[in-house]
Short mmCIF file of C-alpha atoms in Angstrom, two decimals:
data_model
loop_
_atom_site.label_atom_id
_atom_site.label_comp_id
_atom_site.label_asym_id
_atom_site.label_seq_id
_atom_site.Cartn_x
_atom_site.Cartn_y
_atom_site.Cartn_z
CA MET X 1 55.59 96.83 140.51
CA LYS X 2 57.79 93.77 140.88
CA ILE X 3 57.27 91.11 143.54
CA VAL X 4 60.61 92.13 145.09
CA ASP X 5 59.16 95.56 145.85
CA HIS X 6 56.66 93.93 148.23
CA ILE X 7 59.26 92.23 150.46
CA PRO X 8 60.01 95.34 152.59
CA ASN X 9 56.29 96.06 153.03
CA THR X 10 55.76 92.46 154.10
CA LEU X 11 58.42 92.91 156.79
CA THR X 12 56.71 96.14 157.87
CA LEU X 13 53.41 94.28 158.15
CA LEU X 14 55.20 91.65 160.27
CA ASN X 15 56.24 94.48 162.59
CA LEU X 16 52.62 95.68 162.78
CA PHE X 17 51.24 92.15 163.23
CA SER X 18 53.66 91.40 166.08
CA GLY X 19 52.85 94.74 167.70
CA CYS X 20 49.12 94.02 167.52
CA LEU X 21 49.63 90.56 169.01
CA ALA X 22 51.69 92.10 171.81
CA ILE X 23 48.84 94.52 172.53
CA VAL X 24 46.37 91.63 172.71
CA PHE X 25 48.70 89.75 175.06
CA ALA X 26 49.15 92.90 177.18
CA PHE X 27 45.37 93.23 177.55
CA MET X 28 45.20 89.57 178.54
CA GLY X 29 47.89 90.15 181.18
CA PHE X 30 50.49 87.86 179.57
CA LEU X 31 53.44 90.22 179.81
CA ASP X 32 55.97 87.38 179.64
CA TYR X 33 55.39 87.13 175.88
CA ILE X 34 55.81 90.82 175.07
CA PRO X 35 59.65 90.73 174.91
CA TYR X 36 59.45 88.15 172.12
CA PHE X 37 56.94 90.22 170.17
CA LEU X 38 59.04 93.34 170.70
CA GLY X 39 62.10 91.47 169.45
CA VAL X 40 60.28 90.45 166.27
CA CYS X 41 59.01 94.02 165.86
CA LEU X 42 62.48 95.49 166.23
CA LEU X 43 64.03 93.04 163.77
CA ALA X 44 61.24 93.54 161.22
CA ASP X 45 61.50 97.32 161.63
CA PHE X 46 65.24 97.24 161.04
CA PHE X 47 65.17 94.83 158.13
CA ASP X 48 62.30 96.45 156.20
CA GLY X 49 64.42 99.52 155.48
CA PHE X 50 67.61 97.50 155.09
CA VAL X 51 66.02 95.12 152.58
CA ALA X 52 64.37 98.01 150.70
CA ARG X 53 67.76 99.69 150.23
CA LYS X 54 69.58 96.46 149.29
CA LEU X 55 66.91 95.42 146.78
CA ASN X 56 66.37 98.99 145.59
CA ALA X 57 62.69 98.30 146.19
CA ASN X 58 60.60 101.41 145.93
CA SER X 59 57.06 101.48 147.19
CA PRO X 60 55.02 104.67 147.41
CA ILE X 61 53.31 103.38 150.57
CA GLY X 62 56.48 102.04 152.22
CA PRO X 63 57.41 105.06 154.39
CA ASP X 64 53.81 105.66 155.47
CA LEU X 65 53.20 102.00 156.25
CA ASP X 66 56.43 101.90 158.27
CA SER X 67 55.35 104.94 160.29
CA LEU X 68 51.91 103.46 160.99
CA ALA X 69 53.48 100.19 162.13
CA ASP X 70 55.96 102.08 164.34
CA LEU X 71 53.13 104.11 165.86
CA VAL X 72 51.30 100.95 166.93
CA THR X 73 54.35 98.97 168.00
CA PHE X 74 56.51 101.65 169.59
CA GLY X 75 53.81 104.19 170.53
CA VAL X 76 50.53 102.48 171.42
CA LEU X 77 51.99 99.26 172.89
CA PRO X 78 54.33 101.04 175.37
CA ALA X 79 51.45 103.35 176.33
CA ILE X 80 49.25 100.35 177.12
CA MET X 81 52.06 98.78 179.12
CA PHE X 82 52.60 102.04 181.04
CA PHE X 83 48.89 102.51 181.72
CA ALA X 84 48.54 98.93 182.95
CA ALA X 85 51.61 99.18 185.19
CA ALA X 86 50.43 102.47 186.70
CA PHE X 87 46.73 101.53 186.76
CA HIS X 88 46.32 102.32 190.47
CA SER X 89 48.37 105.50 190.31
CA GLU X 90 47.43 109.01 189.24
CA ILE X 91 50.28 109.09 186.72
CA ARG X 92 48.61 106.44 184.55
CA TYR X 93 47.17 109.12 182.29
CA ILE X 94 50.66 110.16 181.21
CA ALA X 95 50.45 107.07 178.99
CA ILE X 96 48.11 108.97 176.66
CA ILE X 97 50.96 111.29 175.72
CA ILE X 98 53.21 108.48 174.43
CA PRO X 99 51.34 107.64 171.21
CA LEU X 100 50.50 111.31 170.61
CA LEU X 101 54.16 112.33 170.70
CA SER X 102 55.15 109.24 168.72
CA ALA X 103 52.69 110.20 165.97
CA TRP X 104 54.00 113.76 166.01
CA ARG X 105 57.61 112.52 165.75
CA LEU X 106 56.83 110.15 162.88
CA ALA X 107 54.91 112.81 160.95
CA LYS X 108 57.78 115.27 161.38
CA PHE X 109 60.28 112.64 160.24
CA ASN X 110 58.25 111.78 157.13
CA ASN X 111 58.14 115.45 156.10
CA ASP X 112 61.67 116.51 157.06
CA THR X 113 63.82 116.87 153.96
CA ARG X 114 67.00 116.71 156.08
CA SER X 115 66.14 113.14 157.13
CA SER X 116 67.17 111.64 153.79
CA SER X 117 70.86 111.71 154.68
CA HIS X 118 70.93 112.04 158.49
CA PHE X 119 68.63 111.09 161.32
CA TYR X 120 67.58 113.83 163.71
CA GLY X 121 66.04 113.29 167.13
CA LEU X 122 65.11 110.22 169.13
CA PRO X 123 63.83 107.38 166.92
CA THR X 124 60.34 106.19 167.82
CA PRO X 125 61.51 102.56 168.31
CA SER X 126 64.12 103.73 170.85
CA ASN X 127 61.49 105.78 172.63
CA GLY X 128 59.15 102.77 172.68
CA PHE X 129 61.85 100.57 174.13
CA LEU X 130 62.71 103.24 176.69
CA VAL X 131 59.12 103.37 177.93
CA ALA X 132 58.83 99.57 177.86
CA GLY X 133 62.08 99.41 179.85
CA LEU X 134 60.73 101.78 182.47
CA VAL X 135 57.61 99.65 182.76
CA ALA X 136 59.67 96.47 182.96
CA GLY X 137 61.76 98.02 185.71
CA VAL X 138 58.59 98.62 187.68
CA LEU X 139 57.00 95.24 187.09
CA GLU X 140 58.93 92.52 188.84
CA GLY X 141 59.65 89.30 187.02
CA HIS X 142 60.13 90.70 183.51
CA PRO X 143 63.92 90.99 183.18
CA ALA X 144 63.90 90.01 179.48
CA VAL X 145 62.09 93.23 178.52
CA ALA X 146 64.47 95.27 180.67
CA ARG X 147 67.52 93.67 178.99
CA LEU X 148 66.08 94.32 175.51
CA CYS X 149 65.42 97.96 176.38
CA GLU X 150 68.80 98.44 177.97
CA GLY X 151 70.50 97.11 174.83
CA ALA X 152 68.41 99.37 172.59
CA HIS X 153 69.16 102.33 174.84
CA HIS X 154 72.92 101.73 174.78
CA ALA X 155 72.81 101.40 170.99
CA ALA X 156 70.95 104.70 170.74
CA VAL X 157 73.43 106.46 173.04
CA GLU X 158 76.42 105.16 171.12
CA GLY X 159 74.76 105.93 167.77
CA ALA X 160 74.03 109.49 168.91
CA GLY X 161 77.64 110.08 169.90
CA GLY X 162 76.79 110.26 173.58
CA HIS X 163 74.69 113.45 173.35
CA LEU X 164 73.47 114.85 176.65
CA ALA X 165 69.80 114.15 175.91
CA PHE X 166 70.53 110.46 175.51
CA GLU X 167 72.54 110.45 178.73
CA VAL X 168 69.56 111.98 180.55
CA PHE X 169 67.32 109.24 179.12
CA GLY X 170 69.88 106.70 180.30
CA PHE X 171 69.77 108.14 183.80
CA LEU X 172 65.97 108.03 183.76
CA PHE X 173 66.02 104.46 182.48
CA LEU X 174 68.31 103.31 185.28
CA GLU X 175 66.87 105.40 188.12
CA VAL X 176 63.14 105.73 187.42
CA GLY X 177 62.91 102.07 186.44
CA SER X 178 63.36 101.17 190.09
CA LEU X 179 60.30 103.15 191.27
CA GLU X 180 57.13 101.38 192.27
CA LEU X 181 54.05 102.78 190.56
CA GLY X 182 51.55 100.30 191.97
CA THR X 183 51.35 97.11 193.90
CA GLU X 184 49.11 95.19 191.50
CA GLN X 185 50.47 93.05 188.69
CA VAL X 186 49.02 93.73 185.25
CA GLY X 187 47.36 90.31 185.11
CA GLU X 188 45.36 91.18 188.22
CA VAL X 189 43.95 94.46 186.89
#
């Protein structure tokens, strides 16, 4: 295996590293830093596949490593954010479903033979940004996360050709994001 073949996996590990740091910062209550970590995660997640295709770098662990990184960054992290935002509400346990469904989606994608030429369904990073956007809409003072999520959502809607499911998610993003789930800030939990 050539050294060039390790570049995409290094980018994937950057995604995972940034996601893990964001989780640590979320537990510490420093939500102001999470948009920066999410930005790094999104860029690393995009460029790992892009660089792998451009360099024709083939790694047997690449797809699995990418899915594991996406599960942490775009499944576990948004679930932690959701749970923290809704800590004093009964709906906080819905957060448990986010990483479960993300893992299911990634496993299906990795084993779907149709996915080699076309992408089917909602990508896990878009789902993660959607959940993070809903949380940011609830927590006051975090407009940077909301702007990142809104941009990712619009890109997903345009990329999907404006399918109804994406429009419904857009409605939820804009409407549900204004609901108050609790009165406590995450740092005070």
